[in-house]
Amino acid sequence: MTIFLILSILTTYHFLVCVILGPGYVKHNWEPESKPDKEKLQYCQECEGYKCPRSHHCRKCQRCVKKMDHHCPWINCCVGHLNHAHFIRFLTFASSGCFYGGVNLAATIIKMVFYSNTNFILLFYFNSILRFVLLVFACGVAFGVSIAVAFLLIMQLKDIVKNTTNIESWIIKKAEWRHKMLGTEFVYPYDLGSAWKNFTQVVNTTNYAKGDGYTWPLVPGTDQFTFTQEQRMQKLAKRSRMVPHKIILPYNAKCFSSLVLRNPLLCFVCNGLDEQYLPVEEGEGVMVSRYRKRWLYGCVNRKRKNKRGQFVDKEVGGWFPRFCAVEVPQKQDSSEKKKTK
């Protein structure tokens, strides 16, 4: 009982610290001290400032997050630079507590079935049928939660020992593929070469995150903007592959729109609750960058209010149904026409 209470208290403590401390946000209108460095960074239209290295904009938090790993609905904020260590401890103690509780419940069930002084059948039918059912149910839930949380913890630890985040892991895969096509080698600038060194960058005895979230320890031969410049190159390559589409059916991105009512299958093939959907109007032009069986991901420029209340052009992206749009034929260059002839 004492061990379970300790694990429960530690789980609650680190959960609350995760929520209260937050991930650490980039300052509003932040920009680097050196003007030439601005050309090496990405500009966030939503926050109207530059993104520091390893930061990403979260549409749920509506802020740029330092060393963003992911947005966690359970803590209602992002996991980032400041609260990553507490999030790891929260997962560790939550998984351990659920497992310990499940073992105790399982031991009680075994004792109840095999070692009870009273005949189990009589006990089951006449005395504790409800208690027994609740006990079995609680045991299943405890082990189920323990396994699910432990799986998430393992995924987190796999990234931490490489000094990456969930988002950066995906960027690294694309970078390795891009450099392979170019015949060059990609060097991840934040991998310090030792799993322990990488691990202690996040989890250490001080309970505080190392660094200020703007600059990071680096691999020799790289600089603070190496990874950011790789991201910019990937985005440029992505833009070059965008295909123009024209909207032929409007979509308002609501669950019970007329379009969804005419096509109920859309309710069952959505890309997930965490995805962003794009309302589109008939006749509107959209640049599409990603394709799925029944969905397209596109970007459009629309007038949006900035923090000063002024209407400015901002790029808005999201998913919309595939049958709402048709691809616009692109004109061939004269050189391409000669090749086709």
CSV table of C-alpha atoms in Angstrom, one decimal:
chain,number,residue,atom,x,y,z
A,1,MET,CA,0.0,0.0,0.0
A,2,THR,CA,2.8,2.4,0.9
A,3,ILE,CA,4.6,1.8,-2.4
A,4,PHE,CA,1.4,2.4,-4.4
A,5,LEU,CA,0.7,5.7,-2.5
A,6,ILE,CA,4.3,6.9,-3.2
A,7,LEU,CA,4.0,6.1,-6.9
A,8,SER,CA,0.6,7.8,-7.0
A,9,ILE,CA,1.9,11.0,-5.3
A,10,LEU,CA,5.0,11.1,-7.6
A,11,THR,CA,2.8,10.6,-10.7
A,12,THR,CA,0.4,13.4,-9.6
A,13,TYR,CA,3.3,15.7,-8.7
A,14,HIS,CA,5.1,15.4,-12.1
A,15,PHE,CA,1.7,15.6,-14.0
A,16,LEU,CA,1.0,19.0,-12.2
A,17,VAL,CA,4.5,20.3,-12.9
A,18,CYS,CA,4.1,19.4,-16.6
A,19,VAL,CA,0.9,21.4,-16.8
A,20,ILE,CA,2.0,24.4,-14.6
A,21,LEU,CA,5.5,24.7,-15.9
A,22,GLY,CA,4.5,24.3,-19.6
A,23,PRO,CA,6.9,23.5,-22.5
A,24,GLY,CA,8.6,26.9,-22.7
A,25,TYR,CA,7.5,29.3,-25.4
A,26,VAL,CA,9.5,31.5,-27.8
A,27,LYS,CA,9.2,35.1,-26.9
A,28,HIS,CA,6.7,37.2,-28.9
A,29,ASN,CA,8.3,39.0,-31.8
A,30,TRP,CA,11.6,37.2,-31.1
A,31,GLU,CA,14.5,37.7,-33.5
A,32,PRO,CA,18.2,36.9,-33.3
A,33,GLU,CA,20.7,39.5,-32.3
A,34,SER,CA,22.6,39.2,-35.5
A,35,LYS,CA,20.8,40.4,-38.6
A,36,PRO,CA,22.5,37.9,-41.0
A,37,ASP,CA,21.1,35.1,-38.8
A,38,LYS,CA,17.6,36.1,-39.7
A,39,GLU,CA,18.1,34.7,-43.2
A,40,LYS,CA,19.0,31.3,-41.7
A,41,LEU,CA,15.8,31.0,-39.5
A,42,GLN,CA,12.2,30.4,-40.3
A,43,TYR,CA,9.6,33.2,-39.8
A,44,CYS,CA,6.3,32.4,-38.0
A,45,GLN,CA,3.4,34.3,-39.5
A,46,GLU,CA,1.1,33.4,-36.6
A,47,CYS,CA,3.5,34.6,-33.8
A,48,GLU,CA,5.0,37.4,-36.1
A,49,GLY,CA,8.5,36.5,-35.0
A,50,TYR,CA,11.4,34.2,-35.9
A,51,LYS,CA,11.5,30.6,-34.8
A,52,CYS,CA,14.5,29.8,-32.7
A,53,PRO,CA,16.4,26.6,-33.5
A,54,ARG,CA,14.5,23.4,-32.7
A,55,SER,CA,11.2,25.3,-32.1
A,56,HIS,CA,7.9,24.7,-33.9
A,57,HIS,CA,4.6,26.4,-34.0
A,58,CYS,CA,1.7,24.5,-32.2
A,59,ARG,CA,-1.7,25.4,-33.6
A,60,LYS,CA,-3.4,24.1,-30.4
A,61,CYS,CA,-1.3,26.3,-28.1
A,62,GLN,CA,-1.1,29.1,-30.7
A,63,ARG,CA,2.6,29.7,-29.8
A,64,CYS,CA,6.0,28.7,-31.0
A,65,VAL,CA,7.3,26.0,-28.6
A,66,LYS,CA,10.9,25.5,-27.7
A,67,LYS,CA,12.2,22.1,-28.7
A,68,MET,CA,8.7,20.9,-29.3
A,69,ASP,CA,8.1,17.1,-29.0
A,70,HIS,CA,4.3,16.9,-29.4
A,71,HIS,CA,1.1,18.3,-28.2
A,72,CYS,CA,-0.3,16.1,-25.4
A,73,PRO,CA,-4.1,16.2,-24.8
A,74,TRP,CA,-3.7,14.6,-21.4
A,75,ILE,CA,-1.7,17.6,-20.0
A,76,ASN,CA,-3.5,20.1,-22.4
A,77,CYS,CA,-0.3,21.6,-23.6
A,78,CYS,CA,2.9,20.7,-25.5
A,79,VAL,CA,5.8,18.6,-24.3
A,80,GLY,CA,8.8,20.8,-24.9
A,81,HIS,CA,12.1,22.1,-23.5
A,82,LEU,CA,11.0,22.9,-19.9
A,83,ASN,CA,8.6,20.1,-19.1
A,84,HIS,CA,10.1,17.2,-21.1
A,85,ALA,CA,11.9,15.7,-18.1
A,86,HIS,CA,8.8,15.9,-15.9
A,87,PHE,CA,6.8,14.3,-18.6
A,88,ILE,CA,9.2,11.3,-18.8
A,89,ARG,CA,9.0,10.9,-15.0
A,90,PHE,CA,5.2,11.2,-15.1
A,91,LEU,CA,5.1,8.3,-17.7
A,92,THR,CA,7.6,6.3,-15.6
A,93,PHE,CA,5.7,6.6,-12.3
A,94,ALA,CA,2.3,6.2,-13.9
A,95,SER,CA,3.3,3.0,-15.7
A,96,SER,CA,5.0,1.6,-12.6
A,97,GLY,CA,2.0,2.5,-10.3
A,98,CYS,CA,-0.5,0.9,-12.7
A,99,PHE,CA,1.6,-2.2,-13.0
A,100,TYR,CA,2.1,-2.4,-9.2
A,101,GLY,CA,-1.7,-2.0,-8.6
A,102,GLY,CA,-2.5,-4.6,-11.3
A,103,VAL,CA,-0.2,-7.1,-9.6
A,104,ASN,CA,-1.8,-6.5,-6.2
A,105,LEU,CA,-5.3,-6.9,-7.8
A,106,ALA,CA,-4.3,-10.1,-9.6
A,107,ALA,CA,-2.9,-11.5,-6.3
A,108,THR,CA,-6.2,-10.7,-4.6
A,109,ILE,CA,-8.2,-12.5,-7.4
A,110,ILE,CA,-5.9,-15.6,-7.2
A,111,LYS,CA,-6.2,-15.7,-3.4
A,112,MET,CA,-10.0,-15.3,-3.7
A,113,VAL,CA,-10.3,-18.1,-6.2
A,114,PHE,CA,-7.8,-20.7,-5.0
A,115,TYR,CA,-7.0,-19.9,-1.4
A,116,SER,CA,-10.3,-18.7,0.1
A,117,ASN,CA,-11.6,-20.6,3.2
A,118,THR,CA,-15.1,-20.3,1.8
A,119,ASN,CA,-16.2,-22.4,-1.2
A,120,PHE,CA,-15.6,-20.1,-4.2
A,121,ILE,CA,-18.8,-20.9,-5.9
A,122,LEU,CA,-20.9,-20.0,-2.8
A,123,LEU,CA,-18.7,-16.9,-2.4
A,124,PHE,CA,-19.2,-15.9,-6.0
A,125,TYR,CA,-22.9,-16.4,-6.2
A,126,PHE,CA,-24.2,-15.4,-2.8
A,127,ASN,CA,-21.7,-13.0,-1.3
A,128,SER,CA,-19.3,-11.0,-3.6
A,129,ILE,CA,-20.3,-11.3,-7.2
A,130,LEU,CA,-20.2,-7.5,-7.8
A,131,ARG,CA,-16.9,-7.1,-6.0
A,132,PHE,CA,-15.4,-9.9,-8.0
A,133,VAL,CA,-16.5,-8.5,-11.3
A,134,LEU,CA,-15.2,-5.0,-10.4
A,135,LEU,CA,-11.9,-6.6,-9.2
A,136,VAL,CA,-11.3,-8.3,-12.5
A,137,PHE,CA,-12.3,-5.2,-14.4
A,138,ALA,CA,-9.9,-3.0,-12.4
A,139,CYS,CA,-7.1,-5.5,-12.8
A,140,GLY,CA,-7.6,-5.4,-16.6
A,141,VAL,CA,-7.7,-1.6,-16.7
A,142,ALA,CA,-4.5,-1.4,-14.5
A,143,PHE,CA,-2.5,-3.7,-16.8
A,144,GLY,CA,-3.9,-2.1,-19.9
A,145,VAL,CA,-3.0,1.4,-18.9
A,146,SER,CA,0.4,0.2,-17.7
A,147,ILE,CA,1.2,-1.4,-21.1
A,148,ALA,CA,-0.1,1.6,-23.1
A,149,VAL,CA,1.9,4.2,-21.0
A,150,ALA,CA,5.0,2.0,-21.0
A,151,PHE,CA,4.8,1.8,-24.8
A,152,LEU,CA,4.7,5.6,-25.0
A,153,LEU,CA,7.6,5.8,-22.5
A,154,ILE,CA,9.7,3.5,-24.7
A,155,MET,CA,9.0,5.7,-27.7
A,156,GLN,CA,10.1,8.8,-25.8
A,157,LEU,CA,13.3,7.2,-24.5
A,158,LYS,CA,14.3,6.0,-28.0
A,159,ASP,CA,14.2,9.7,-29.1
A,160,ILE,CA,15.9,11.0,-26.0
A,161,VAL,CA,19.0,8.8,-26.2
A,162,LYS,CA,19.5,10.2,-29.7
A,163,ASN,CA,18.8,13.8,-28.5
A,164,THR,CA,15.9,14.1,-30.9
A,165,THR,CA,12.2,14.8,-30.5
A,166,ASN,CA,9.2,13.2,-32.1
A,167,ILE,CA,9.0,16.0,-34.8
A,168,GLU,CA,12.8,16.0,-35.4
A,169,SER,CA,12.8,12.2,-35.9
A,170,TRP,CA,10.6,12.7,-39.0
A,171,ILE,CA,12.7,15.6,-40.3
A,172,ILE,CA,15.8,13.5,-39.9
A,173,LYS,CA,14.3,10.6,-42.0
A,174,LYS,CA,13.5,13.1,-44.8
A,175,ALA,CA,16.9,14.7,-44.5
A,176,GLU,CA,18.7,11.4,-44.8
A,177,TRP,CA,16.7,10.5,-47.9
A,178,ARG,CA,17.2,13.9,-49.5
A,179,HIS,CA,21.0,13.8,-48.9
A,180,LYS,CA,21.1,10.2,-50.2
A,181,MET,CA,19.6,11.4,-53.5
A,182,LEU,CA,22.2,14.2,-53.6
A,183,GLY,CA,25.1,11.9,-52.9
A,184,THR,CA,26.0,13.7,-49.6
A,185,GLU,CA,25.8,12.7,-45.9
A,186,PHE,CA,23.5,14.4,-43.4
A,187,VAL,CA,24.9,15.1,-39.9
A,188,TYR,CA,22.4,15.6,-37.1
A,189,PRO,CA,23.9,18.5,-35.1
A,190,TYR,CA,22.5,17.7,-31.7
A,191,ASP,CA,23.6,14.0,-31.3
A,192,LEU,CA,26.4,14.3,-28.8
A,193,GLY,CA,27.7,10.8,-29.6
A,194,SER,CA,26.8,9.1,-26.3
A,195,ALA,CA,23.4,7.8,-25.3
A,196,TRP,CA,24.1,8.9,-21.7
A,197,LYS,CA,25.1,12.5,-22.7
A,198,ASN,CA,22.0,12.7,-24.8
A,199,PHE,CA,19.8,11.4,-22.0
A,200,THR,CA,21.1,13.8,-19.4
A,201,GLN,CA,20.4,16.7,-21.7
A,202,VAL,CA,16.7,16.0,-20.9
A,203,VAL,CA,16.6,14.0,-17.7
A,204,ASN,CA,19.1,14.9,-14.9
A,205,THR,CA,19.3,15.3,-11.2
A,206,THR,CA,18.7,19.0,-11.1
A,207,ASN,CA,15.0,18.7,-12.3
A,208,TYR,CA,15.7,21.7,-14.6
A,209,ALA,CA,16.1,21.7,-18.3
A,210,LYS,CA,19.7,22.4,-19.5
A,211,GLY,CA,20.2,25.6,-21.5
A,212,ASP,CA,17.9,28.5,-22.4
A,213,GLY,CA,16.1,26.8,-25.3
A,214,TYR,CA,17.6,29.1,-27.8
A,215,THR,CA,21.1,27.6,-28.2
A,216,TRP,CA,22.2,24.0,-27.9
A,217,PRO,CA,25.4,21.9,-27.6
A,218,LEU,CA,26.5,20.9,-31.0
A,219,VAL,CA,28.5,18.3,-32.9
A,220,PRO,CA,31.8,19.6,-34.3
A,221,GLY,CA,31.5,20.9,-37.8
A,222,THR,CA,27.9,22.1,-37.4
A,223,ASP,CA,26.3,25.4,-36.1
A,224,GLN,CA,23.1,26.5,-34.4
A,225,PHE,CA,21.4,26.9,-37.8
A,226,THR,CA,22.4,23.6,-39.5
A,227,PHE,CA,19.2,21.8,-38.7
A,228,THR,CA,17.0,24.9,-39.4
A,229,GLN,CA,18.5,25.3,-42.8
A,230,GLU,CA,17.8,21.6,-43.5
A,231,GLN,CA,14.1,22.3,-42.6
A,232,ARG,CA,14.0,25.3,-44.9
A,233,MET,CA,15.5,23.2,-47.8
A,234,GLN,CA,12.8,20.5,-47.2
A,235,LYS,CA,10.1,23.1,-47.3
A,236,LEU,CA,11.4,24.6,-50.5
A,237,ALA,CA,11.5,21.1,-52.1
A,238,LYS,CA,7.9,20.5,-50.8
A,239,ARG,CA,6.7,23.8,-52.4
A,240,SER,CA,8.3,22.9,-55.7
A,241,ARG,CA,6.2,19.7,-55.7
A,242,MET,CA,2.9,21.4,-54.9
A,243,VAL,CA,0.2,20.9,-57.5
A,244,PRO,CA,-2.6,23.5,-58.2
A,245,HIS,CA,-6.2,22.4,-57.7
A,246,LYS,CA,-9.5,24.1,-58.3
A,247,ILE,CA,-12.4,23.6,-55.8
A,248,ILE,CA,-15.6,22.4,-57.4
A,249,LEU,CA,-17.5,21.6,-54.2
A,250,PRO,CA,-17.5,23.8,-51.1
A,251,TYR,CA,-16.5,22.2,-47.8
A,252,ASN,CA,-16.9,24.0,-44.4
A,253,ALA,CA,-14.8,21.5,-42.3
A,254,LYS,CA,-17.8,20.7,-40.0
A,255,CYS,CA,-18.9,17.3,-39.0
A,256,PHE,CA,-22.5,17.7,-40.1
A,257,SER,CA,-22.1,19.8,-43.2
A,258,SER,CA,-24.3,19.2,-46.2
A,259,LEU,CA,-21.3,17.7,-48.0
A,260,VAL,CA,-20.8,15.2,-45.2
A,261,LEU,CA,-24.5,14.3,-45.0
A,262,ARG,CA,-24.4,13.6,-48.8
A,263,ASN,CA,-21.2,11.5,-48.3
A,264,PRO,CA,-21.5,9.8,-44.8
A,265,LEU,CA,-18.3,7.9,-45.5
A,266,LEU,CA,-16.3,11.0,-44.7
A,267,CYS,CA,-17.3,10.6,-41.0
A,268,PHE,CA,-15.4,7.3,-41.0
A,269,VAL,CA,-12.3,8.1,-43.0
A,270,CYS,CA,-11.2,11.3,-41.3
A,271,ASN,CA,-7.4,11.6,-40.7
A,272,GLY,CA,-7.8,11.8,-37.0
A,273,LEU,CA,-9.1,14.2,-34.3
A,274,ASP,CA,-5.7,16.0,-34.1
A,275,GLU,CA,-5.7,16.9,-37.8
A,276,GLN,CA,-6.4,20.4,-39.1
A,277,TYR,CA,-9.2,20.7,-41.8
A,278,LEU,CA,-9.4,23.4,-44.4
A,279,PRO,CA,-12.8,25.0,-45.3
A,280,VAL,CA,-12.8,25.8,-49.0
A,281,GLU,CA,-15.2,27.6,-51.4
A,282,GLU,CA,-16.3,26.7,-54.9
A,283,GLY,CA,-13.9,28.2,-57.5
A,284,GLU,CA,-11.1,28.7,-55.0
A,285,GLY,CA,-7.5,27.8,-56.0
A,286,VAL,CA,-5.6,25.5,-53.6
A,287,MET,CA,-2.0,24.3,-53.8
A,288,VAL,CA,-1.9,20.7,-52.8
A,289,SER,CA,1.2,19.1,-51.2
A,290,ARG,CA,0.0,15.8,-49.7
A,291,TYR,CA,-2.4,13.1,-50.9
A,292,ARG,CA,-4.4,10.3,-49.2
A,293,LYS,CA,-7.0,8.0,-50.5
A,294,ARG,CA,-10.0,10.3,-49.9
A,295,TRP,CA,-8.3,13.5,-48.7
A,296,LEU,CA,-5.9,16.2,-49.9
A,297,TYR,CA,-3.8,18.6,-47.9
A,298,GLY,CA,-3.6,22.1,-49.4
A,299,CYS,CA,-2.6,25.7,-48.7
A,300,VAL,CA,-4.3,28.9,-49.5
A,301,ASN,CA,-3.6,32.6,-48.8
A,302,ARG,CA,-6.3,34.3,-46.9
A,303,LYS,CA,-6.8,37.6,-45.0
A,304,ARG,CA,-6.3,37.2,-41.3
A,305,LYS,CA,-6.1,39.6,-38.4
A,306,ASN,CA,-2.7,40.0,-36.9
A,307,LYS,CA,-2.0,40.9,-33.3
A,308,ARG,CA,-2.3,44.6,-34.1
A,309,GLY,CA,-5.8,44.1,-35.6
A,310,GLN,CA,-4.6,44.6,-39.2
A,311,PHE,CA,-5.8,42.3,-42.0
A,312,VAL,CA,-2.8,40.7,-43.7
A,313,ASP,CA,-2.2,37.8,-46.1
A,314,LYS,CA,-1.5,34.5,-44.2
A,315,GLU,CA,-1.0,31.0,-45.5
A,316,VAL,CA,-3.6,28.6,-44.2
A,317,GLY,CA,-3.3,24.8,-44.6
A,318,GLY,CA,-5.4,21.8,-43.9
A,319,TRP,CA,-7.1,18.6,-45.2
A,320,PHE,CA,-10.2,18.7,-47.3
A,321,PRO,CA,-12.1,15.9,-49.2
A,322,ARG,CA,-10.5,14.8,-52.4
A,323,PHE,CA,-13.6,14.9,-54.5
A,324,CYS,CA,-14.0,18.6,-53.7
A,325,ALA,CA,-11.2,19.6,-56.1
A,326,VAL,CA,-9.8,18.8,-59.5
A,327,GLU,CA,-6.2,19.2,-60.6
A,328,VAL,CA,-5.5,22.2,-62.8
A,329,PRO,CA,-3.4,21.2,-65.9
A,330,GLN,CA,-0.1,22.9,-65.9
A,331,LYS,CA,1.3,24.6,-69.0
A,332,GLN,CA,4.4,23.0,-70.4
A,333,ASP,CA,7.5,25.0,-71.1
A,334,SER,CA,8.7,25.3,-74.7
A,335,SER,CA,11.7,23.2,-73.8
A,336,GLU,CA,9.5,20.4,-72.4
A,337,LYS,CA,7.3,20.6,-75.5
A,338,LYS,CA,10.3,20.0,-77.8
A,339,LYS,CA,11.3,16.9,-75.7
A,340,THR,CA,7.8,15.5,-75.9
A,341,LYS,CA,7.9,15.9,-79.7
